[in-house]
PDB file of C-alpha atoms in Angstrom:
ATOM      1  CA  MET A1440     -17.195  24.607  -0.617  1.00 71.00           C
ATOM      2  CA  THR A1441     -18.540  23.083  -3.802  1.00 86.00           C
ATOM      3  CA  TRP A1442     -19.142  19.413  -4.606  1.00 85.00           C
ATOM      4  CA  LYS A1443     -16.206  19.505  -6.980  1.00 86.00           C
ATOM      5  CA  THR A1444     -13.889  20.645  -4.175  1.00 88.00           C
ATOM      6  CA  LEU A1445     -15.296  18.031  -1.819  1.00 90.00           C
ATOM      7  CA  PHE A1446     -14.614  15.202  -4.269  1.00 93.00           C
ATOM      8  CA  ASN A1447     -11.356  16.573  -5.697  1.00 94.00           C
ATOM      9  CA  PRO A1448      -9.570  18.828  -3.192  1.00 95.00           C
ATOM     10  CA  PHE A1449      -6.370  18.364  -5.216  1.00 95.00           C
ATOM     11  CA  LEU A1450      -7.595  20.942  -7.736  1.00 92.00           C
ATOM     12  CA  LYS A1451      -8.431  23.603  -5.153  1.00 92.00           C
ATOM     13  CA  PHE A1452      -5.830  23.401  -2.399  1.00 95.00           C
ATOM     14  CA  ASP A1453      -2.092  23.998  -2.470  1.00 94.00           C
ATOM     15  CA  GLU A1454       0.039  20.832  -2.240  1.00 95.00           C
ATOM     16  CA  LYS A1455       1.765  22.130   0.909  1.00 96.00           C
ATOM     17  CA  LYS A1456      -1.548  22.510   2.734  1.00 96.00           C
ATOM     18  CA  LEU A1457      -2.620  19.069   1.581  1.00 97.00           C
ATOM     19  CA  LEU A1458       0.713  17.656   2.762  1.00 97.00           C
ATOM     20  CA  ILE A1459       0.314  19.174   6.232  1.00 97.00           C
ATOM     21  CA  ILE A1460      -3.262  17.900   6.509  1.00 97.00           C
ATOM     22  CA  GLY A1461      -2.193  14.477   5.225  1.00 97.00           C
ATOM     23  CA  ILE A1462       0.682  14.127   7.691  1.00 97.00           C
ATOM     24  CA  PHE A1463      -1.546  15.261  10.560  1.00 97.00           C
ATOM     25  CA  ALA A1464      -4.190  12.739   9.479  1.00 96.00           C
ATOM     26  CA  PHE A1465      -1.546  10.002   9.299  1.00 96.00           C
ATOM     27  CA  GLY A1466      -0.577  10.776  12.894  1.00 96.00           C
ATOM     28  CA  LEU A1467      -4.236  10.507  13.897  1.00 94.00           C
ATOM     29  CA  ASN A1468      -4.412   7.237  11.970  1.00 94.00           C
ATOM     30  CA  ILE A1469      -1.593   5.813  14.107  1.00 94.00           C
ATOM     31  CA  LEU A1470      -3.207   6.921  17.367  1.00 93.00           C
ATOM     32  CA  GLY A1471      -6.669   5.767  16.267  1.00 91.00           C
ATOM     33  CA  SER A1472      -5.387   2.396  15.136  1.00 91.00           C
ATOM     34  CA  TYR A1473      -3.562   1.938  18.433  1.00 91.00           C
ATOM     35  CA  TYR A1474      -6.725   2.856  20.367  1.00 87.00           C
ATOM     36  CA  ALA A1475      -8.877   0.452  18.371  1.00 87.00           C
ATOM     37  CA  ASP A1476      -6.308  -2.408  18.444  1.00 87.00           C
ATOM     38  CA  SER A1477      -6.139  -2.369  14.660  1.00 88.00           C
ATOM     39  CA  ILE A1478      -3.562  -1.924  11.951  1.00 90.00           C
ATOM     40  CA  ASN A1479      -3.779  -0.389   8.505  1.00 90.00           C
ATOM     41  CA  ASP A1480      -2.234  -3.339   6.643  1.00 90.00           C
ATOM     42  CA  SER A1481      -3.037  -1.871   3.232  1.00 92.00           C
ATOM     43  CA  ILE A1482      -4.332   1.489   2.130  1.00 90.00           C
ATOM     44  CA  PHE A1483      -7.983   0.424   2.038  1.00 91.00           C
ATOM     45  CA  HIS A1484      -8.002  -2.173   4.800  1.00 90.00           C
ATOM     46  CA  TYR A1485      -7.890  -2.209   8.583  1.00 87.00           C
ATOM     47  CA  ALA A1486      -7.342  -5.460  10.466  1.00 87.00           C
ATOM     48  CA  THR A1487      -7.244  -6.433  14.103  1.00 83.00           C
ATOM     49  CA  ALA A1488      -3.738  -6.261  15.533  1.00 78.00           C
ATOM     50  CA  ASP A1489      -3.068  -9.890  16.492  1.00 72.00           C
ATOM     51  CA  GLU A1490       0.540  -9.686  17.536  1.00 67.00           C
ATOM     52  CA  ASP A1491       2.404  -6.938  19.420  1.00 66.00           C
ATOM     53  CA  LYS A1492      -0.171  -4.224  20.038  1.00 74.00           C
ATOM     54  CA  GLY A1493       2.396  -1.548  20.811  1.00 88.00           C
ATOM     55  CA  ILE A1494       2.221   1.809  19.139  1.00 91.00           C
ATOM     56  CA  LEU A1495       5.585   1.215  17.443  1.00 92.00           C
ATOM     57  CA  ASN A1496       4.197  -1.910  15.754  1.00 91.00           C
ATOM     58  CA  VAL A1497       1.156   0.051  14.575  1.00 92.00           C
ATOM     59  CA  LEU A1498       3.444   2.828  13.307  1.00 94.00           C
ATOM     60  CA  LYS A1499       5.639   0.308  11.468  1.00 94.00           C
ATOM     61  CA  ILE A1500       2.821  -1.582   9.735  1.00 93.00           C
ATOM     62  CA  ASN A1501       0.766   1.502   8.847  1.00 94.00           C
ATOM     63  CA  SER A1502       3.873   3.290   7.531  1.00 95.00           C
ATOM     64  CA  LEU A1503       4.938   0.313   5.426  1.00 95.00           C
ATOM     65  CA  SER A1504       1.471  -0.067   3.877  1.00 95.00           C
ATOM     66  CA  TYR A1505       1.415   3.630   2.950  1.00 96.00           C
ATOM     67  CA  LEU A1506       5.009   3.511   1.687  1.00 97.00           C
ATOM     68  CA  LEU A1507       4.321   0.502  -0.529  1.00 97.00           C
ATOM     69  CA  ALA A1508       1.308   2.234  -2.060  1.00 97.00           C
ATOM     70  CA  ILE A1509       3.170   5.518  -2.557  1.00 97.00           C
ATOM     71  CA  VAL A1510       6.163   3.894  -4.259  1.00 97.00           C
ATOM     72  CA  VAL A1511       4.167   1.624  -6.579  1.00 97.00           C
ATOM     73  CA  ILE A1512       1.602   4.280  -7.515  1.00 98.00           C
ATOM     74  CA  PHE A1513       4.384   6.815  -8.122  1.00 98.00           C
ATOM     75  CA  ILE A1514       6.162   4.386 -10.472  1.00 98.00           C
ATOM     76  CA  LEU A1515       2.885   3.818 -12.329  1.00 98.00           C
ATOM     77  CA  ALA A1516       2.274   7.575 -12.461  1.00 98.00           C
ATOM     78  CA  LYS A1517       5.737   8.193 -13.914  1.00 97.00           C
ATOM     79  CA  ILE A1518       5.129   5.522 -16.557  1.00 97.00           C
ATOM     80  CA  LEU A1519       1.812   7.119 -17.553  1.00 97.00           C
ATOM     81  CA  ASN A1520       3.032  10.716 -17.345  1.00 97.00           C
ATOM     82  CA  ASN A1521       6.704  11.497 -16.888  1.00 96.00           C
ATOM     83  CA  LYS A1522       5.876  14.966 -15.483  1.00 97.00           C
ATOM     84  CA  THR A1523       4.034  13.601 -12.439  1.00 97.00           C
ATOM     85  CA  ARG A1524       5.369  15.025  -9.180  1.00 97.00           C
ATOM     86  CA  PHE A1525       6.094  12.868  -6.140  1.00 98.00           C
ATOM     87  CA  ILE A1526       4.304  15.242  -3.756  1.00 97.00           C
ATOM     88  CA  ASP A1527       1.068  14.882  -5.738  1.00 97.00           C
ATOM     89  CA  ILE A1528       1.098  11.088  -5.379  1.00 98.00           C
ATOM     90  CA  PHE A1529       2.151  11.360  -1.729  1.00 98.00           C
ATOM     91  CA  ASN A1530      -0.777  13.701  -1.059  1.00 98.00           C
ATOM     92  CA  THR A1531      -3.151  11.459  -3.003  1.00 98.00           C
ATOM     93  CA  ILE A1532      -2.393   8.495  -0.744  1.00 97.00           C
ATOM     94  CA  LEU A1533      -2.492  10.508   2.482  1.00 97.00           C
ATOM     95  CA  ILE A1534      -5.658  12.501   1.754  1.00 97.00           C
ATOM     96  CA  SER A1535      -7.580   9.559   0.312  1.00 97.00           C
ATOM     97  CA  GLN A1536      -7.232   7.699   3.608  1.00 96.00           C
ATOM     98  CA  ILE A1537      -8.907  10.391   5.733  1.00 95.00           C
ATOM     99  CA  PRO A1538     -12.496   9.148   5.243  1.00 95.00           C
ATOM    100  CA  LEU A1539     -11.461   5.655   6.338  1.00 92.00           C
ATOM    101  CA  MET A1540     -10.002   7.038   9.546  1.00 89.00           C
ATOM    102  CA  ILE A1541     -13.494   8.017  10.656  1.00 86.00           C
ATOM    103  CA  MET A1542     -14.219   4.317  11.018  1.00 86.00           C
ATOM    104  CA  ILE A1543     -11.330   3.652  13.423  1.00 85.00           C
ATOM    105  CA  PRO A1544     -12.783   5.110  16.654  1.00 83.00           C
ATOM    106  CA  VAL A1545     -16.065   3.243  16.238  1.00 84.00           C
ATOM    107  CA  SER A1546     -14.153  -0.031  15.926  1.00 80.00           C
ATOM    108  CA  GLY A1547     -12.591   0.637  19.323  1.00 80.00           C
ATOM    109  CA  LEU A1548     -15.846   1.332  21.179  1.00 86.00           C
ATOM    110  CA  PRO A1549     -16.586  -1.396  23.754  1.00 88.00           C
ATOM    111  CA  PHE A1550     -20.265  -1.763  22.824  1.00 90.00           C
ATOM    112  CA  TYR A1551     -19.366  -2.141  19.131  1.00 89.00           C
ATOM    113  CA  LYS A1552     -16.739  -4.769  19.941  1.00 87.00           C
ATOM    114  CA  LYS A1553     -19.304  -6.582  22.068  1.00 90.00           C
ATOM    115  CA  ALA A1554     -21.837  -6.489  19.232  1.00 90.00           C
ATOM    116  CA  LEU A1555     -19.287  -7.986  16.820  1.00 88.00           C
ATOM    117  CA  GLU A1556     -18.377 -10.629  19.373  1.00 88.00           C
ATOM    118  CA  ASN A1557     -22.050 -11.531  19.880  1.00 87.00           C
ATOM    119  CA  LEU A1558     -22.546 -11.817  16.146  1.00 87.00           C
ATOM    120  CA  SER A1559     -19.477 -13.990  15.544  1.00 87.00           C
ATOM    121  CA  GLU A1560     -20.201 -16.289  18.495  1.00 87.00           C
ATOM    122  CA  ASN A1561     -23.786 -16.906  17.435  1.00 85.00           C
ATOM    123  CA  LEU A1562     -23.396 -17.009  13.665  1.00 83.00           C
ATOM    124  CA  GLY A1563     -24.580 -20.610  13.520  1.00 82.00           C
ATOM    125  CA  GLU A1564     -27.564 -19.856  15.779  1.00 84.00           C
ATOM    126  CA  PRO A1565     -29.308 -16.754  14.437  1.00 82.00           C
ATOM    127  CA  GLU A1566     -31.961 -16.779  17.168  1.00 83.00           C
ATOM    128  CA  LYS A1567     -29.275 -15.918  19.746  1.00 83.00           C
ATOM    129  CA  ILE A1568     -28.125 -12.808  17.887  1.00 84.00           C
ATOM    130  CA  GLN A1569     -29.482  -9.707  19.591  1.00 88.00           C
ATOM    131  CA  LEU A1570     -31.499  -7.358  17.400  1.00 90.00           C
ATOM    132  CA  PHE A1571     -29.608  -4.313  18.686  1.00 91.00           C
ATOM    133  CA  ASN A1572     -26.267  -5.869  17.731  1.00 89.00           C
ATOM    134  CA  ILE A1573     -27.272  -6.817  14.210  1.00 90.00           C
ATOM    135  CA  THR A1574     -28.875  -3.387  13.710  1.00 93.00           C
ATOM    136  CA  LEU A1575     -25.791  -1.578  14.990  1.00 93.00           C
ATOM    137  CA  ILE A1576     -23.441  -3.597  12.793  1.00 92.00           C
ATOM    138  CA  SER A1577     -25.684  -3.207   9.726  1.00 93.00           C
ATOM    139  CA  ILE A1578     -26.053   0.559  10.096  1.00 93.00           C
ATOM    140  CA  TRP A1579     -22.344   1.038  10.729  1.00 93.00           C
ATOM    141  CA  GLY A1580     -21.570  -1.257   7.776  1.00 92.00           C
ATOM    142  CA  PHE A1581     -23.670   0.988   5.535  1.00 95.00           C
ATOM    143  CA  PHE A1582     -21.837   4.118   6.697  1.00 94.00           C
ATOM    144  CA  SER A1583     -18.491   2.335   6.365  1.00 92.00           C
ATOM    145  CA  LEU A1584     -19.326   1.566   2.740  1.00 94.00           C
ATOM    146  CA  ILE A1585     -20.033   5.255   2.101  1.00 96.00           C
ATOM    147  CA  PHE A1586     -16.692   6.235   3.674  1.00 95.00           C
ATOM    148  CA  LEU A1587     -14.897   3.589   1.611  1.00 94.00           C
ATOM    149  CA  ILE A1588     -16.471   4.820  -1.632  1.00 96.00           C
ATOM    150  CA  TYR A1589     -15.562   8.416  -0.776  1.00 97.00           C
ATOM    151  CA  SER A1590     -12.000   7.320  -0.035  1.00 96.00           C
ATOM    152  CA  VAL A1591     -11.719   5.547  -3.405  1.00 97.00           C
ATOM    153  CA  VAL A1592     -13.141   8.626  -5.183  1.00 97.00           C
ATOM    154  CA  LEU A1593     -10.497  10.826  -3.542  1.00 97.00           C
ATOM    155  CA  TYR A1594      -7.808   8.288  -4.438  1.00 98.00           C
ATOM    156  CA  TYR A1595      -8.877   8.111  -8.087  1.00 98.00           C
ATOM    157  CA  ASN A1596      -9.364  11.868  -8.465  1.00 97.00           C
ATOM    158  CA  GLY A1597      -5.995  12.575  -6.852  1.00 97.00           C
ATOM    159  CA  PHE A1598      -4.234  10.171  -9.195  1.00 98.00           C
ATOM    160  CA  LYS A1599      -6.114  11.471 -12.201  1.00 97.00           C
ATOM    161  CA  THR A1600      -5.246  15.067 -11.298  1.00 96.00           C
ATOM    162  CA  ALA A1601      -1.585  14.205 -10.682  1.00 97.00           C
ATOM    163  CA  THR A1602      -1.116  12.241 -13.907  1.00 97.00           C
ATOM    164  CA  ASN A1603      -3.736  13.816 -16.192  1.00 95.00           C
ATOM    165  CA  ILE A1604      -4.824  10.365 -17.416  1.00 95.00           C
ATOM    166  CA  LYS A1605      -7.728  10.213 -19.821  1.00 93.00           C
ATOM    167  CA  LYS A1606      -7.544   6.842 -21.597  1.00 96.00           C
ATOM    168  CA  TRP A1607      -9.736   4.070 -20.264  1.00 96.00           C
ATOM    169  CA  GLN A1608      -6.804   1.655 -20.515  1.00 96.00           C
ATOM    170  CA  HIS A1609      -4.827   3.791 -18.048  1.00 97.00           C
ATOM    171  CA  ILE A1610      -7.775   3.905 -15.666  1.00 97.00           C
ATOM    172  CA  VAL A1611      -8.152   0.108 -15.796  1.00 97.00           C
ATOM    173  CA  LEU A1612      -4.408  -0.328 -15.238  1.00 97.00           C
ATOM    174  CA  PHE A1613      -4.568   2.061 -12.260  1.00 98.00           C
ATOM    175  CA  ALA A1614      -7.498   0.117 -10.770  1.00 97.00           C
ATOM    176  CA  PHE A1615      -5.740  -3.223 -11.304  1.00 97.00           C
ATOM    177  CA  ILE A1616      -2.457  -2.042  -9.775  1.00 97.00           C
ATOM    178  CA  SER A1617      -4.346  -0.522  -6.827  1.00 97.00           C
ATOM    179  CA  LEU A1618      -6.141  -3.809  -6.175  1.00 96.00           C
ATOM    180  CA  LEU A1619      -2.854  -5.671  -6.473  1.00 96.00           C
ATOM    181  CA  ILE A1620      -1.176  -3.321  -3.978  1.00 96.00           C
ATOM    182  CA  THR A1621      -4.006  -3.833  -1.508  1.00 94.00           C
ATOM    183  CA  ILE A1622      -3.791  -7.628  -1.726  1.00 94.00           C
ATOM    184  CA  ILE A1623       0.009  -7.833  -1.649  1.00 95.00           C
ATOM    185  CA  SER A1624       0.255  -5.400   1.248  1.00 94.00           C
ATOM    186  CA  GLN A1625      -2.172  -7.475   3.316  1.00 91.00           C
ATOM    187  CA  ILE A1626      -0.212 -10.649   2.571  1.00 92.00           C
ATOM    188  CA  ILE A1627       3.250  -9.326   3.416  1.00 91.00           C
ATOM    189  CA  LEU A1628       2.256  -7.148   6.359  1.00 80.00           C
TER     190      LEU A1628
END
């Protein structure tokens, strides 16, 4: 596998294979979110599930956040290139979320939750924060940033491949709409 394939699998793999992988990953996302007591309230954001922690609630919120992104990005794609196919945008959203799913199980680990709790309880008194906890959270934060960047690269490359955009104005519009979707999804969900 080359670097190009790793960063843009949409060029190499058939859309049906990507769809199967994406749907399987979405199922894992639901189970992982349920395990970690989190929800995927927008395509690039996980939050703690405050209300009903049932799997149906996780399924509903995660599905709605994906659906909102798919619909809005597909409309934008059709505006930019009328020949854009729905399956390409659908796959873009599903596949781009896979790197973020790696973060879910760590969020559910008891020792990680305890480290976060220790940090939040003692934020005003830094001398009470345990070195192990701050180290663990810092290292995992660094890796989380790498996964987030990789996810955004997949998202951008998938959209670019699906729509064949080249103008910088289209790229800026795509970035703006994506940011808007993320914010709106978090507010309404």
